[in-house]
Short mmCIF file of C-alpha atoms in Angstrom, two decimals:
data_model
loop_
_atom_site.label_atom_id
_atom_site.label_comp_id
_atom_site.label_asym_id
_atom_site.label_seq_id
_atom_site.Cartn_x
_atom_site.Cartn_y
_atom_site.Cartn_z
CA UNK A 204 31.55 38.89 3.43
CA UNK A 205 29.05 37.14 1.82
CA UNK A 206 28.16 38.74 -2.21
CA UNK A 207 31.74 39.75 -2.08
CA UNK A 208 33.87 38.70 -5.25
CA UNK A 209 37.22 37.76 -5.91
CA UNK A 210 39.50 37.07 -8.52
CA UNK A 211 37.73 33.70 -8.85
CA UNK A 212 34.42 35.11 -9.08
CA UNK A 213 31.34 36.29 -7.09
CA UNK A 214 31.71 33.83 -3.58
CA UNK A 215 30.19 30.82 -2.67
CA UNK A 216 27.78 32.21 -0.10
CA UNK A 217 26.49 34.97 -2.80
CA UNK A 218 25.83 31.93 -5.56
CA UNK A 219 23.70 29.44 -2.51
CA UNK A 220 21.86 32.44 -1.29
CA UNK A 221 20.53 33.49 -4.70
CA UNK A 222 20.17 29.73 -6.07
CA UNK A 223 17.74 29.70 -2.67
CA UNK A 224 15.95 32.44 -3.35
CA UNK A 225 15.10 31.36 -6.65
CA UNK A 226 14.07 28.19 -6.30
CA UNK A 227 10.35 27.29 -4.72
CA UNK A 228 9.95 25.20 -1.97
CA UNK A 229 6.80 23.43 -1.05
CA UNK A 230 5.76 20.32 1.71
CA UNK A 231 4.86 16.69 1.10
CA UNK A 232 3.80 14.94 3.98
CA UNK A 233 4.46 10.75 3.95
CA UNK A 234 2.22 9.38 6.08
CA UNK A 235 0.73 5.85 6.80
CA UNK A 236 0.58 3.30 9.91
CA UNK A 237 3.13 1.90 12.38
CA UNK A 238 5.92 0.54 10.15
CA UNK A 239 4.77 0.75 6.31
CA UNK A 240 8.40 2.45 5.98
CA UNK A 241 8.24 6.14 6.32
CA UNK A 242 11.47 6.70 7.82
CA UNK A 243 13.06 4.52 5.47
CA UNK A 244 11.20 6.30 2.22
CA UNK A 245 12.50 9.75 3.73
CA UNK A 246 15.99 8.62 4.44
CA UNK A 247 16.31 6.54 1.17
CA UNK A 248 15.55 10.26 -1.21
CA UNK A 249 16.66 12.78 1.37
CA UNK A 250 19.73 14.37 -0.16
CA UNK A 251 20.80 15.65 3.36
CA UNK A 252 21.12 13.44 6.52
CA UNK A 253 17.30 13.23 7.68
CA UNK A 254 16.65 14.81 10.78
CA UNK A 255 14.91 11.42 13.19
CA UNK A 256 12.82 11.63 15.98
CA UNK A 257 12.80 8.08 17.58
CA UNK A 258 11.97 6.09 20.91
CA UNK A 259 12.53 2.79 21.70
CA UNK A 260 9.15 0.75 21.56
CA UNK A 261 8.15 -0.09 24.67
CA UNK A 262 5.19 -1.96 26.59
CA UNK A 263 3.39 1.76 26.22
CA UNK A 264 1.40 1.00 23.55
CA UNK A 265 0.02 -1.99 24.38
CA UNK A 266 -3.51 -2.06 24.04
CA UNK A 267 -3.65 1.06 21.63
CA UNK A 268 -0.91 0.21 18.81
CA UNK A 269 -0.96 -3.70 16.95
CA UNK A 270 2.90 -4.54 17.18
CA UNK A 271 2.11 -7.78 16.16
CA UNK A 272 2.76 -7.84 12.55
CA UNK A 273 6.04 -5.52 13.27
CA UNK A 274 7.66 -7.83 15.63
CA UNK A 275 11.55 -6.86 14.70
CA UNK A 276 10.90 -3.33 15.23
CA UNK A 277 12.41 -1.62 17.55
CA UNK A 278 11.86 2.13 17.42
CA UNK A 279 9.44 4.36 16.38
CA UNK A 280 8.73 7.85 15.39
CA UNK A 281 7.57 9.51 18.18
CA UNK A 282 7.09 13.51 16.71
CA UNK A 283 8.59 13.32 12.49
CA UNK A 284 10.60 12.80 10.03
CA UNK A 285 12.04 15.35 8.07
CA UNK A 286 14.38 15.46 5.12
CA UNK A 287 14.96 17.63 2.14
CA UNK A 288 15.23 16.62 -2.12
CA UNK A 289 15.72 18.86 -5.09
CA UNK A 290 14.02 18.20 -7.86
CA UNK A 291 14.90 20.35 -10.27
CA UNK A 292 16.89 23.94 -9.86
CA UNK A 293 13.39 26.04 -8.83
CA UNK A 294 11.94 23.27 -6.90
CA UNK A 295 12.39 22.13 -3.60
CA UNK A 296 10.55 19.23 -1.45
CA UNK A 297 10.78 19.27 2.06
CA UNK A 298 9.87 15.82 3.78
CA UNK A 299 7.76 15.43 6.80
CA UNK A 300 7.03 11.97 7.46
CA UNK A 301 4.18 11.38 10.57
CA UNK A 302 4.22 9.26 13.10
CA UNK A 303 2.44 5.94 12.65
CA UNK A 304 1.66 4.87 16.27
CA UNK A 305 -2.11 5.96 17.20
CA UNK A 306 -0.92 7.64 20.40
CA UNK A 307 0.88 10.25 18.09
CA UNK A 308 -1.72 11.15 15.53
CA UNK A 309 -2.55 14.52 17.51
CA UNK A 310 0.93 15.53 16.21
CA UNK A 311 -0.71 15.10 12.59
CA UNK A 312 -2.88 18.89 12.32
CA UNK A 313 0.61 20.59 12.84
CA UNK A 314 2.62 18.21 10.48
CA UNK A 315 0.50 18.57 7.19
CA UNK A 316 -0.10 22.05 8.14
CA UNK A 317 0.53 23.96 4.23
CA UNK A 318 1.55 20.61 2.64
CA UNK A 319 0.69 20.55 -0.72
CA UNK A 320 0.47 16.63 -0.51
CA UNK A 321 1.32 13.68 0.72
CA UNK A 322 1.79 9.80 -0.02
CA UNK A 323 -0.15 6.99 1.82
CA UNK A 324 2.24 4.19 2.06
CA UNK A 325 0.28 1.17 2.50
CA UNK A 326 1.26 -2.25 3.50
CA UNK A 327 -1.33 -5.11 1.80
CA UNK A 328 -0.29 -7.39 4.85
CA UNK A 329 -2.39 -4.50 7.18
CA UNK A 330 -4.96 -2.66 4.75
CA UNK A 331 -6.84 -2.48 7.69
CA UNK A 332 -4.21 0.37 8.70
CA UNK A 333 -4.18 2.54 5.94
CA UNK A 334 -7.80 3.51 6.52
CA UNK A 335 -7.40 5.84 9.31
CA UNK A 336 -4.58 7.77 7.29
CA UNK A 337 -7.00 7.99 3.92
CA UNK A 338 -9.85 9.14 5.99
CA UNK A 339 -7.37 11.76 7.59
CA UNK A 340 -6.58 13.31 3.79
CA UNK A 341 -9.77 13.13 2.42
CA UNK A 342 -10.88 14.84 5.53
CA UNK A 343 -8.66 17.63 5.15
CA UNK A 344 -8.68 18.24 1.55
CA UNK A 345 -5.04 17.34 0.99
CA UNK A 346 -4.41 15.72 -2.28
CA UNK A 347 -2.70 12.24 -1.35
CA UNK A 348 -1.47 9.14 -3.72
CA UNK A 349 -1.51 5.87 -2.66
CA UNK A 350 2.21 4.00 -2.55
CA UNK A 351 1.69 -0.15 -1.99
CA UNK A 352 5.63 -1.06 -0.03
CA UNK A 353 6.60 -3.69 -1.79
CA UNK A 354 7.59 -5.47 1.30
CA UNK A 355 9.85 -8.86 1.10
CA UNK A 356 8.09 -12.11 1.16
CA UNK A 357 4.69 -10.25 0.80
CA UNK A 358 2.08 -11.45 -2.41
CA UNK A 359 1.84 -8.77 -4.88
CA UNK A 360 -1.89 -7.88 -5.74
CA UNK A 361 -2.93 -5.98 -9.02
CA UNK A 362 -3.11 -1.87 -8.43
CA UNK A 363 -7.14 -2.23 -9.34
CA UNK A 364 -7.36 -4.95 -6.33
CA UNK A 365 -6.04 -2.84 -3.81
CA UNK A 366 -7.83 0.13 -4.94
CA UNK A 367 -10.85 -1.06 -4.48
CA UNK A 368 -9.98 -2.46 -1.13
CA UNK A 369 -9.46 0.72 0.05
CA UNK A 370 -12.20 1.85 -1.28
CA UNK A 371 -10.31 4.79 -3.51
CA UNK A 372 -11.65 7.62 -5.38
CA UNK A 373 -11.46 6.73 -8.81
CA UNK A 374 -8.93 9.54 -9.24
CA UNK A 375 -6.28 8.91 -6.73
CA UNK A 376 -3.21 7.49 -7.86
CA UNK A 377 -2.02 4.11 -6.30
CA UNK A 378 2.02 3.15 -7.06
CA UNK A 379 3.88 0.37 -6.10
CA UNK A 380 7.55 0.91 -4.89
CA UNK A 381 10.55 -0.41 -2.68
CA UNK A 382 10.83 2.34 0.04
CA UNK A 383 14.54 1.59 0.21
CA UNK A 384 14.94 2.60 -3.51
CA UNK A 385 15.71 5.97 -3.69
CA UNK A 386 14.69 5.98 -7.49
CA UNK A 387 11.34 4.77 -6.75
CA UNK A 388 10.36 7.00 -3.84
CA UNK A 389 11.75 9.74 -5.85
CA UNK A 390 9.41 8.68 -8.37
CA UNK A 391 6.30 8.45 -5.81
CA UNK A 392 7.01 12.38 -4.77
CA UNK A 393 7.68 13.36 -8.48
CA UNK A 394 3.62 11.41 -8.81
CA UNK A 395 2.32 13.15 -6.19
CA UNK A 396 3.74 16.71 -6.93
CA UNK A 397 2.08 16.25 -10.36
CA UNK A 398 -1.35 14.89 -8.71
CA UNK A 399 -1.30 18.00 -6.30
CA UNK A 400 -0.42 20.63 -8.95
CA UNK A 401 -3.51 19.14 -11.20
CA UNK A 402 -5.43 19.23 -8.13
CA UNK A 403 -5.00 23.25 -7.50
CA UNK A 404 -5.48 23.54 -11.53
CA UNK A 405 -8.66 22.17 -11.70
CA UNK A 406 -9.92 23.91 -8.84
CA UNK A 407 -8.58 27.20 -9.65
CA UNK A 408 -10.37 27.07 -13.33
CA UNK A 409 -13.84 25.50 -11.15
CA UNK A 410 -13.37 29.01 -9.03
CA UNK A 411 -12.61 30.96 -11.91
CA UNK A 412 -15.78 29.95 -13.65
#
């Protein structure tokens, strides 16, 4: 019976239950276009075995998705990604990552739905890309960093460069990371959990006032 004890103690199921209970769980949404490395970020920090939704790429989305500059890839996210990280004993992120091809954005509304934030991940070879996903947050409201993949064999440009590529608000965070480095997207969803808990500070005091 679970909250039973033993000799050993109170059980296993009574100590996960109440560890779940107390510990806050909120969304971050990682987002960008078709191949920046979303599935990878999610399944390099998820600390259970990330739940995929994938298709084979087919002749479909000709004419409405650019494969060109993905040429090795063969599947894509057709609904989410979702995975789970702890990141500290009273805090837990659950990972929805979006699809990137265009013919799957309708799928965003429901995926961002009560996420506190999310992270852009941008690929410099395609900035053109990344637009449609920034217009998306700053449409919304939801706070949102910037993450520059770090891709192999791609030139490195200063953060400021990029920034003002992409024509960012001054305040939005931009990172560099490896989306296969757990460390580092740990790092971007530690960033953006700050950003978005500064975000609902300041406008709490604004409303407060």
């Amino acid at each position: 019976m679970s909250g039973s004890s033993s000799s050993k103690g109170p059980s296993v199921d009574f100590e996960t239950t109440k560890a779940q209970r107390a510990a806050a769980s909120t969304k971050i949404v990682i987002a960008g276009g078709f191949g920046v490395g979303k599935s990878t970020l999610v399944g390099a920090v998820s600390e259970i075995d990330p739940l995929r939704t994938e298709a084979l790429v087919t002749n479909e989305s000709e004419g409405v998705d650019d494969l060109a500059a993905v040429p090795t890839k063969a599947t894509t996210t057709v609904a989410m990604d979702f995975g789970r990280l702890t990141l500290a004993e009273d805090l837990v992120l659950y990972l929805f990552g979006t699809p990137g091809q265009r013919r799957f954005w309708f799928m965003w509304d429901d995926l961002c739905r009560g996420a506190i934030g999310a992270i852009v991940l941008v690929d410099v070879a395609r900035l053109d890309e990344s637009f449609s996903p920034l217009d998306y947050f700053e449409s919304k409201g939801i706070p949102f960093i910037v993450a520059v993949n770090e891709f192999d064999g791609v030139p490195r440009y200063p953060a400021e460069e990029i920034a003002a590529a992409l024509a960012l608000p001054a305040d939005v965070p931009i990172i560099s990371l490896d989306a296969r480095d757990r460390e580092q997207a740990k790092g971007a969803l530690v960033k953006i959990t700050e950003y978005a808990l500064t975000r609902l500070r300041e406008s709490l005091t604004v409303n407060a006032n």
